[in-house]
GROMACS .gro file of C-alpha atoms in nm:
model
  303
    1UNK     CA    1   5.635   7.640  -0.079
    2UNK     CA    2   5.587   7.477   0.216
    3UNK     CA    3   5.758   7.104   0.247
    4UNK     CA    4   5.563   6.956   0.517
    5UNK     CA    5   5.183   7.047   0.323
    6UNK     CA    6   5.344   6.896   0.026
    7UNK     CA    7   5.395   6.610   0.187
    8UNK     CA    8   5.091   6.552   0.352
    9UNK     CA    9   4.906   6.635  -0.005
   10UNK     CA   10   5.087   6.355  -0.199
   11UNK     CA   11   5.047   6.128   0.118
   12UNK     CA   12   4.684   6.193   0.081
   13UNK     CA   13   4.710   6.170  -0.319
   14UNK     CA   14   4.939   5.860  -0.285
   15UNK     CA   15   4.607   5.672  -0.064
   16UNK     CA   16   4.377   5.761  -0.370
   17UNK     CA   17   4.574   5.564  -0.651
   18UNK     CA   18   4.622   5.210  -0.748
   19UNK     CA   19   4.376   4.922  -0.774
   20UNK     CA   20   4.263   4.980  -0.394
   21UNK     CA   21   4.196   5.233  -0.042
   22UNK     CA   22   4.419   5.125   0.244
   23UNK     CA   23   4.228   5.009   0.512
   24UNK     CA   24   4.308   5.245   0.771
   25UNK     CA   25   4.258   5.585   0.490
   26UNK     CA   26   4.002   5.684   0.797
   27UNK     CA   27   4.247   5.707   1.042
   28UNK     CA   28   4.547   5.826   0.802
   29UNK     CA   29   4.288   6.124   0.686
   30UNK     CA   30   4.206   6.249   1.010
   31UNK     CA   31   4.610   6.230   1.124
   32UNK     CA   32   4.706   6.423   0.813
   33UNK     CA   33   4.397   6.696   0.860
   34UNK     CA   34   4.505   6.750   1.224
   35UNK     CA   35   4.890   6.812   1.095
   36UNK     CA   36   4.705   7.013   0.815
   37UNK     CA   37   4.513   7.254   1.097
   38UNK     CA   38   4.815   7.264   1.308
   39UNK     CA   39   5.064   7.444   1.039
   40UNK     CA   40   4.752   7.634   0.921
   41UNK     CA   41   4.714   7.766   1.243
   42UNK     CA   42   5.048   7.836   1.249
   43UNK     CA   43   5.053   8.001   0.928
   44UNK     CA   44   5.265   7.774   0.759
   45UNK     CA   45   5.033   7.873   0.426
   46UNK     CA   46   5.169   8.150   0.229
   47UNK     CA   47   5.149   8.037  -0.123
   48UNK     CA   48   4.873   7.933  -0.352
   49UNK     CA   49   4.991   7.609  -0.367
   50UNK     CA   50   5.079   7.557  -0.013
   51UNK     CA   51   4.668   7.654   0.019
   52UNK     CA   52   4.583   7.405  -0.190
   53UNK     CA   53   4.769   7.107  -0.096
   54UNK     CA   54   4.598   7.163   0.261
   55UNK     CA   55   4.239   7.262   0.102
   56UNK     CA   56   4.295   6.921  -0.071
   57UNK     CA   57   4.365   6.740   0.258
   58UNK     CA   58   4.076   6.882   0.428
   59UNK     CA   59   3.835   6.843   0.171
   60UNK     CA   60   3.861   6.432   0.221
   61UNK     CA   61   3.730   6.566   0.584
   62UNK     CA   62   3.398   6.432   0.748
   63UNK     CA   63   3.193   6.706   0.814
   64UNK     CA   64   3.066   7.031   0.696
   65UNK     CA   65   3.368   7.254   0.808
   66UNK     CA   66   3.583   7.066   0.686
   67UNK     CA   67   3.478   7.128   0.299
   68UNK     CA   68   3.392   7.456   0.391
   69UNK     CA   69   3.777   7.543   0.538
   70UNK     CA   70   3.855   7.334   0.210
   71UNK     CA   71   3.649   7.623  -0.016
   72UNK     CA   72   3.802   7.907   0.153
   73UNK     CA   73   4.133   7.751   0.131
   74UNK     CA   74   4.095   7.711  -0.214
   75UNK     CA   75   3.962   7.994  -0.297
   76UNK     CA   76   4.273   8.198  -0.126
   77UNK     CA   77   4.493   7.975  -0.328
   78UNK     CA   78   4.338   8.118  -0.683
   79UNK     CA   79   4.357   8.431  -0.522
   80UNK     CA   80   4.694   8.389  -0.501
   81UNK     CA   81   4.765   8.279  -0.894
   82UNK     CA   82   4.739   7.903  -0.824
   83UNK     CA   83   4.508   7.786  -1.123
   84UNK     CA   84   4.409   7.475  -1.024
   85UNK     CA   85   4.258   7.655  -0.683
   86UNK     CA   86   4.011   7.733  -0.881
   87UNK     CA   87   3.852   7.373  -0.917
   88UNK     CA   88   3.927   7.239  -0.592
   89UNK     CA   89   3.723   7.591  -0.507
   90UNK     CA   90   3.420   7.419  -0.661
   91UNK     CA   91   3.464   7.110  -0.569
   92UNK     CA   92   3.493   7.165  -0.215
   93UNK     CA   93   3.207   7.363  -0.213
   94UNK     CA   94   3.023   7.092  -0.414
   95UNK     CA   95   3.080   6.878  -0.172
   96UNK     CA   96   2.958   7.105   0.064
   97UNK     CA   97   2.622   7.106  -0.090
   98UNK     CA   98   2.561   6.762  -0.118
   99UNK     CA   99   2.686   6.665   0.219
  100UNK     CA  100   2.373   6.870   0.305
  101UNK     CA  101   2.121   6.723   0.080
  102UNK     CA  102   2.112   7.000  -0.162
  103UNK     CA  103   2.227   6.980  -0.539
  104UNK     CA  104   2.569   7.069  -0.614
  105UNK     CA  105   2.583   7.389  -0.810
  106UNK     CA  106   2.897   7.278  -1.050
  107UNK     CA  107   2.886   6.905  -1.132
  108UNK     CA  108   3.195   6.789  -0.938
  109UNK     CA  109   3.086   6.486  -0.753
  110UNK     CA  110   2.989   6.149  -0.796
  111UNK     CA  111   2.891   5.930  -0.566
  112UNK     CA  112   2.867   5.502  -0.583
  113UNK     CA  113   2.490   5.320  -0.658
  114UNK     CA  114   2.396   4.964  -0.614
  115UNK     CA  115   2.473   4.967  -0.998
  116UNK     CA  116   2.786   5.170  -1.069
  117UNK     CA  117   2.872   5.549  -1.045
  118UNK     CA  118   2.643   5.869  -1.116
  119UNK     CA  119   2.688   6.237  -1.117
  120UNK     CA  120   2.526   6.341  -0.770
  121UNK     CA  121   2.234   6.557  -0.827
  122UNK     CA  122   2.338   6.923  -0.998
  123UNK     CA  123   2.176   7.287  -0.984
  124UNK     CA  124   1.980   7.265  -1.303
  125UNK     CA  125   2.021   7.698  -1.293
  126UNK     CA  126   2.421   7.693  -1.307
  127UNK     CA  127   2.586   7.742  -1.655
  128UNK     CA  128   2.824   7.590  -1.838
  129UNK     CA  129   2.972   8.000  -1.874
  130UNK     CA  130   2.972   7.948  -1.465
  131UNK     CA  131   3.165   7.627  -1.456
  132UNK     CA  132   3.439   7.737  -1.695
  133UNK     CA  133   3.495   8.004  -1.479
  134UNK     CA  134   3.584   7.773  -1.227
  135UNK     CA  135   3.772   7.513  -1.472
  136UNK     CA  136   3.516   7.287  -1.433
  137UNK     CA  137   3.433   7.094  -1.748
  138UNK     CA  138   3.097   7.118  -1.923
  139UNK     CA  139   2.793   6.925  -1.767
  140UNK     CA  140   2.740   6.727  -2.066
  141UNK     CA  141   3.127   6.600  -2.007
  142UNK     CA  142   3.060   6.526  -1.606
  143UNK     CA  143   2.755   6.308  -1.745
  144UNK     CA  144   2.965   6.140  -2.023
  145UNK     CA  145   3.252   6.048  -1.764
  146UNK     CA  146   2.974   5.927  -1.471
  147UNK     CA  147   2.895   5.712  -1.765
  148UNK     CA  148   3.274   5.591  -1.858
  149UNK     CA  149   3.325   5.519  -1.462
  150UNK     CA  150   3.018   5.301  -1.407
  151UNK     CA  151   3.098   5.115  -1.726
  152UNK     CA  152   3.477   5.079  -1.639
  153UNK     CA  153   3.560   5.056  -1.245
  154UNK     CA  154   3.290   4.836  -1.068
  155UNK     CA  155   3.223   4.962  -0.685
  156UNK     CA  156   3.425   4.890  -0.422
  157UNK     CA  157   3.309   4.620  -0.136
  158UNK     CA  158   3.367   4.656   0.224
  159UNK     CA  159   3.658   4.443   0.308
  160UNK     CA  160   3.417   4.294   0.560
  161UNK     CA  161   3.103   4.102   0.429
  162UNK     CA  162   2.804   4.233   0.568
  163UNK     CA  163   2.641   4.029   0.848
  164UNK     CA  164   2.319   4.083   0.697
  165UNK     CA  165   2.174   4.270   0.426
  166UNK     CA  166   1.877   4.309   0.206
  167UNK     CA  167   1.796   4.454  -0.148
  168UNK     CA  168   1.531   4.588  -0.277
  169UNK     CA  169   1.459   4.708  -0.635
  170UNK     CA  170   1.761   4.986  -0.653
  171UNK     CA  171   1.787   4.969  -0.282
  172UNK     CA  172   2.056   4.784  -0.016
  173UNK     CA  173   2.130   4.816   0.298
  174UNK     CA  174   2.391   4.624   0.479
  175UNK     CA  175   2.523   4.547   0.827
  176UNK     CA  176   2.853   4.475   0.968
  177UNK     CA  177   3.036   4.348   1.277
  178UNK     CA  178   3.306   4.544   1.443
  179UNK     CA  179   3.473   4.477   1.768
  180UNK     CA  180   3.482   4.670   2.043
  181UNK     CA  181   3.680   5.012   2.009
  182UNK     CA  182   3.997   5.072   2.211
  183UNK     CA  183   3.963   5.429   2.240
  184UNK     CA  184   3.660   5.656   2.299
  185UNK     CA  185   3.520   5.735   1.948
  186UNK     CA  186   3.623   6.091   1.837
  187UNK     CA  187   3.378   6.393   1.980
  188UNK     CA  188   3.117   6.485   1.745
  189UNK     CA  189   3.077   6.860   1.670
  190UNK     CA  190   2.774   7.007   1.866
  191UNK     CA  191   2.461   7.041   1.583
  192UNK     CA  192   2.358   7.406   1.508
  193UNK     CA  193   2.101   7.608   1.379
  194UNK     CA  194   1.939   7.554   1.045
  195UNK     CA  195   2.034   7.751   0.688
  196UNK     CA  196   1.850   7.843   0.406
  197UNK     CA  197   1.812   7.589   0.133
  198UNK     CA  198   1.878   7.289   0.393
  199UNK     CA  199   1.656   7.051   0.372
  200UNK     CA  200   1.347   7.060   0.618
  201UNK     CA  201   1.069   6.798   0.622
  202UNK     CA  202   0.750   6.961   0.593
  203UNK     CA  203   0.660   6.733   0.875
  204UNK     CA  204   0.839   6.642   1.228
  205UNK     CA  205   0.703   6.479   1.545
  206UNK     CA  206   0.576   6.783   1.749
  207UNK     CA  207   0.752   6.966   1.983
  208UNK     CA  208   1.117   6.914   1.804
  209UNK     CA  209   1.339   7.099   1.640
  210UNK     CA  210   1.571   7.082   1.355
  211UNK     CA  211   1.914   7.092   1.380
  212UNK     CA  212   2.245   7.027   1.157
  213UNK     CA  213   2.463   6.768   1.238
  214UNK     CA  214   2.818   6.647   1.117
  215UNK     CA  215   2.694   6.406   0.830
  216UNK     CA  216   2.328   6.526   0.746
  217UNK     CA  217   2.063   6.665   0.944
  218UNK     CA  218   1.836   6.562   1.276
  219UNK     CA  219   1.571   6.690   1.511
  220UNK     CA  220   1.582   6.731   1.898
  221UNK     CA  221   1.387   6.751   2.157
  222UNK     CA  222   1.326   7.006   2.442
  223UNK     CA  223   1.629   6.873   2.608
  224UNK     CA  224   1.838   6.869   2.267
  225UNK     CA  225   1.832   6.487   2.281
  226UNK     CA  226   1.852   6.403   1.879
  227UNK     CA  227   1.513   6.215   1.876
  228UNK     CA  228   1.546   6.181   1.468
  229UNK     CA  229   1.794   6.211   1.164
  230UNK     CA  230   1.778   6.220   0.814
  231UNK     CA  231   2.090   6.248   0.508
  232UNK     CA  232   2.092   6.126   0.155
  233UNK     CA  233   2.280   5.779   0.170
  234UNK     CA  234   2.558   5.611   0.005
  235UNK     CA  235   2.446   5.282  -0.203
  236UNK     CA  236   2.499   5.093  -0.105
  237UNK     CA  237   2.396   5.169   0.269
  238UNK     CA  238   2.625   4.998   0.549
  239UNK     CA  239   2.522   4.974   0.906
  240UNK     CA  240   2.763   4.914   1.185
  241UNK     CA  241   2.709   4.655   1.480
  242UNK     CA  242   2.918   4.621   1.785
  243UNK     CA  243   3.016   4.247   1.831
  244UNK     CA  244   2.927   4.282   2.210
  245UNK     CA  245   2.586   4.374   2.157
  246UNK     CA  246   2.500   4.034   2.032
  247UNK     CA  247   2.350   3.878   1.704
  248UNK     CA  248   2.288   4.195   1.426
  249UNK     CA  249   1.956   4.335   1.355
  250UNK     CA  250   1.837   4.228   1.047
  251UNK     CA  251   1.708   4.473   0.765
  252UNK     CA  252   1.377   4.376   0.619
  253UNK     CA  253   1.116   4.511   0.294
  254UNK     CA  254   0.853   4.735   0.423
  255UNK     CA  255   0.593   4.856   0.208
  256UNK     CA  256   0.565   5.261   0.204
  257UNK     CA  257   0.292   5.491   0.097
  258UNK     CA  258   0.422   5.558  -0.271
  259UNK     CA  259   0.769   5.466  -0.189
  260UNK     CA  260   1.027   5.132  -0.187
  261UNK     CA  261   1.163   5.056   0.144
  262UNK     CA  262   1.379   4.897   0.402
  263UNK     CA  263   1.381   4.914   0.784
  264UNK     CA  264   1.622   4.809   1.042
  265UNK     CA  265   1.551   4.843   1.435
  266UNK     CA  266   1.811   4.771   1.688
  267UNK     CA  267   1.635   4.618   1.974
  268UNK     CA  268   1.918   4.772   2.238
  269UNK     CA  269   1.815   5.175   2.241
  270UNK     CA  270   1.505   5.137   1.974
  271UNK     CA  271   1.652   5.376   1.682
  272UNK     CA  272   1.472   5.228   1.378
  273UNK     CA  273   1.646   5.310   1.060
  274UNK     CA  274   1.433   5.338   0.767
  275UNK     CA  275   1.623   5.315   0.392
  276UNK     CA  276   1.374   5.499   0.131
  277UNK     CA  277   1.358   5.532  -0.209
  278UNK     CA  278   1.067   5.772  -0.370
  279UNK     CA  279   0.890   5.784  -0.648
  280UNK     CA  280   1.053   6.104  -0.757
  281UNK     CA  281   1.404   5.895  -0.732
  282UNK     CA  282   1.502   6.051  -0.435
  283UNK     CA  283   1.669   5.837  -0.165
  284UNK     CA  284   1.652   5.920   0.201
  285UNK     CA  285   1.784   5.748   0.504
  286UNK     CA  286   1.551   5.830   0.797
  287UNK     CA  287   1.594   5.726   1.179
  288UNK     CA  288   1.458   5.759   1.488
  289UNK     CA  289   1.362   5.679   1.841
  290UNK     CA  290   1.009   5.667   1.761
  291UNK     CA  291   0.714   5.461   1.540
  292UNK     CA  292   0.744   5.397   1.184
  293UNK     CA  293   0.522   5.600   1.060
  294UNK     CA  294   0.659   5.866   1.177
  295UNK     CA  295   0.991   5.817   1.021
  296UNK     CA  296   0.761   5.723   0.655
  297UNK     CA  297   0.602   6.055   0.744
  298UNK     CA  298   0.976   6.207   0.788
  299UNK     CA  299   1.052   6.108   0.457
  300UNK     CA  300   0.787   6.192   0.254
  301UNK     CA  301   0.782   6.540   0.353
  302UNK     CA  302   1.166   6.575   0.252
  303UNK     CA  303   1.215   6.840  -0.058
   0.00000   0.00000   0.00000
């Protein structure tokens, strides 16, 4: 086994227990994932469980390959005799799926509401046969525990109260200050090519094109200049302001064909961000450079 991935997966387990998340887990993450990809490219991984204390590092990653490299890493880890591969296998992929937009096929993940904990959205065609095959418990247990953790372990607050927010009905959208970075932000992966089963809106603005992109999905223009973006939000939704860009926008209740609403424009580059919540319970975040009925238009024609 190697010592250094052991380290760096109870480093990364350490972060995840107690009554609270350090406020710097972003930055310790993306340290311990880079170590992670270094001895991996080294080949520093040559048992099961040396694959899965990395899959488990880079499946608290921030984009698509990163779960994916997680699944794959996983999976080589079962392959190799390490049971417990075999759920971080799912999960990983799980996460995959719902980083996307799309149901999860096993019933892994939950993800925080304005009211507590549920089970994120789950392939109603995957058996329970199927999850056991993966360790995974039965659905009806990943609904009984979404239930135990909204009724036991209230949601966590930004350390930083929002400089404005809004709610409305199950909806909230927030907006905080930051100061002024030090360092360039970290280079965003270049978006690529649509897959099957991602979700398209059955209506863009003409003449773009949709694209993936780290955290959810977007639309560019001739000149691949991301004109709009859609994912399926956190709850509650938080918005970040530079300090030097002067007083925050401030959210505000629309009223939507069908639908619940809130909107947020930034009056600097005109992005609007548009918080929705549909009749058929789906939420969407939708924004864009362009008018607001557009983005309602956007989100409406979302699967």
């Amino acid at each position: 086994m190697n010592e250094e991935l052991r380290r760096l997966y109870e480093a990364d387990q350490a972060d995840r227990t107690g009554d609270g998340l350090p406020s710097d887990l972003r930055e310790r993450d993306r340290a311990r994932r880079q170590r992670v990809t270094e001895l991996l490219d080294a080949g520093a991984a040559e048992t099961g469980e040396d694959h899965h204390h990395a899959a488990m590092v880079l499946q608290h990653g921030e984009d698509l390959a990163d779960y994916l490299r997680a699944h794959e890493l996983a999976l080589r880890s079962a392959d190799l005799g390490y049971r417990r591969g075999r759920w971080l296998a799912a999960a990983a992929y799980d996460r995959w799926l719902m980083h996307q937009g799309r149901p999860q096929k096993y019933g892994t993940q939950y993800r925080g509401t304005a009211d507590g904990y549920e089970l994120y959205e789950v392939d109603p065609a995957t058996t329970d046969e199927e999850r056991a095959e993966w360790n995974v418990p039965p659905l009806a247990e990943a609904r009984r525990r979404a239930a135990d953790m909204q009724a036991r372990w209230p949601i966590r607050q930004p350390a930083v109260t929002p400089a404005a927010s809004l709610k409305v009905g199950d909806l909230e959208l927030g907006v905080f200050v930051f100061a002024a970075r030090t360092q360039p932000p970290p280079k965003m992966p270049d978006p690529t090519p649509f897959e099957d089963g991602d979700p398209v809106p059955a209506w863009l603005p003409p003449g773009l094109t949709p694209v993936r992109q780290a955290q959810g999905f977007g639309a560019v223009d001739e000149a691949g200049e991301l004109r709009v973006a859609w994912h399926r939000p956190a709850a509650p939704m938080l918005l970040g302001w530079r300090e030097e860009d002067g007083p925050p926008p401030q959210p505000e209740a629309v009223e939507l064909r069908g639908s619940t609403g809130i909107a947020c424009r930034s009056a600097l580059d005109g992005w609007e961000v548009l918080l929705v919540g549909r009749r058929d319970g789906q939420r969407w975040m939708v924004a864009g450079r362009c008018s607001r009925e557009d983005l309602v238009r956007v989100a409406e024609s979302l699967p």
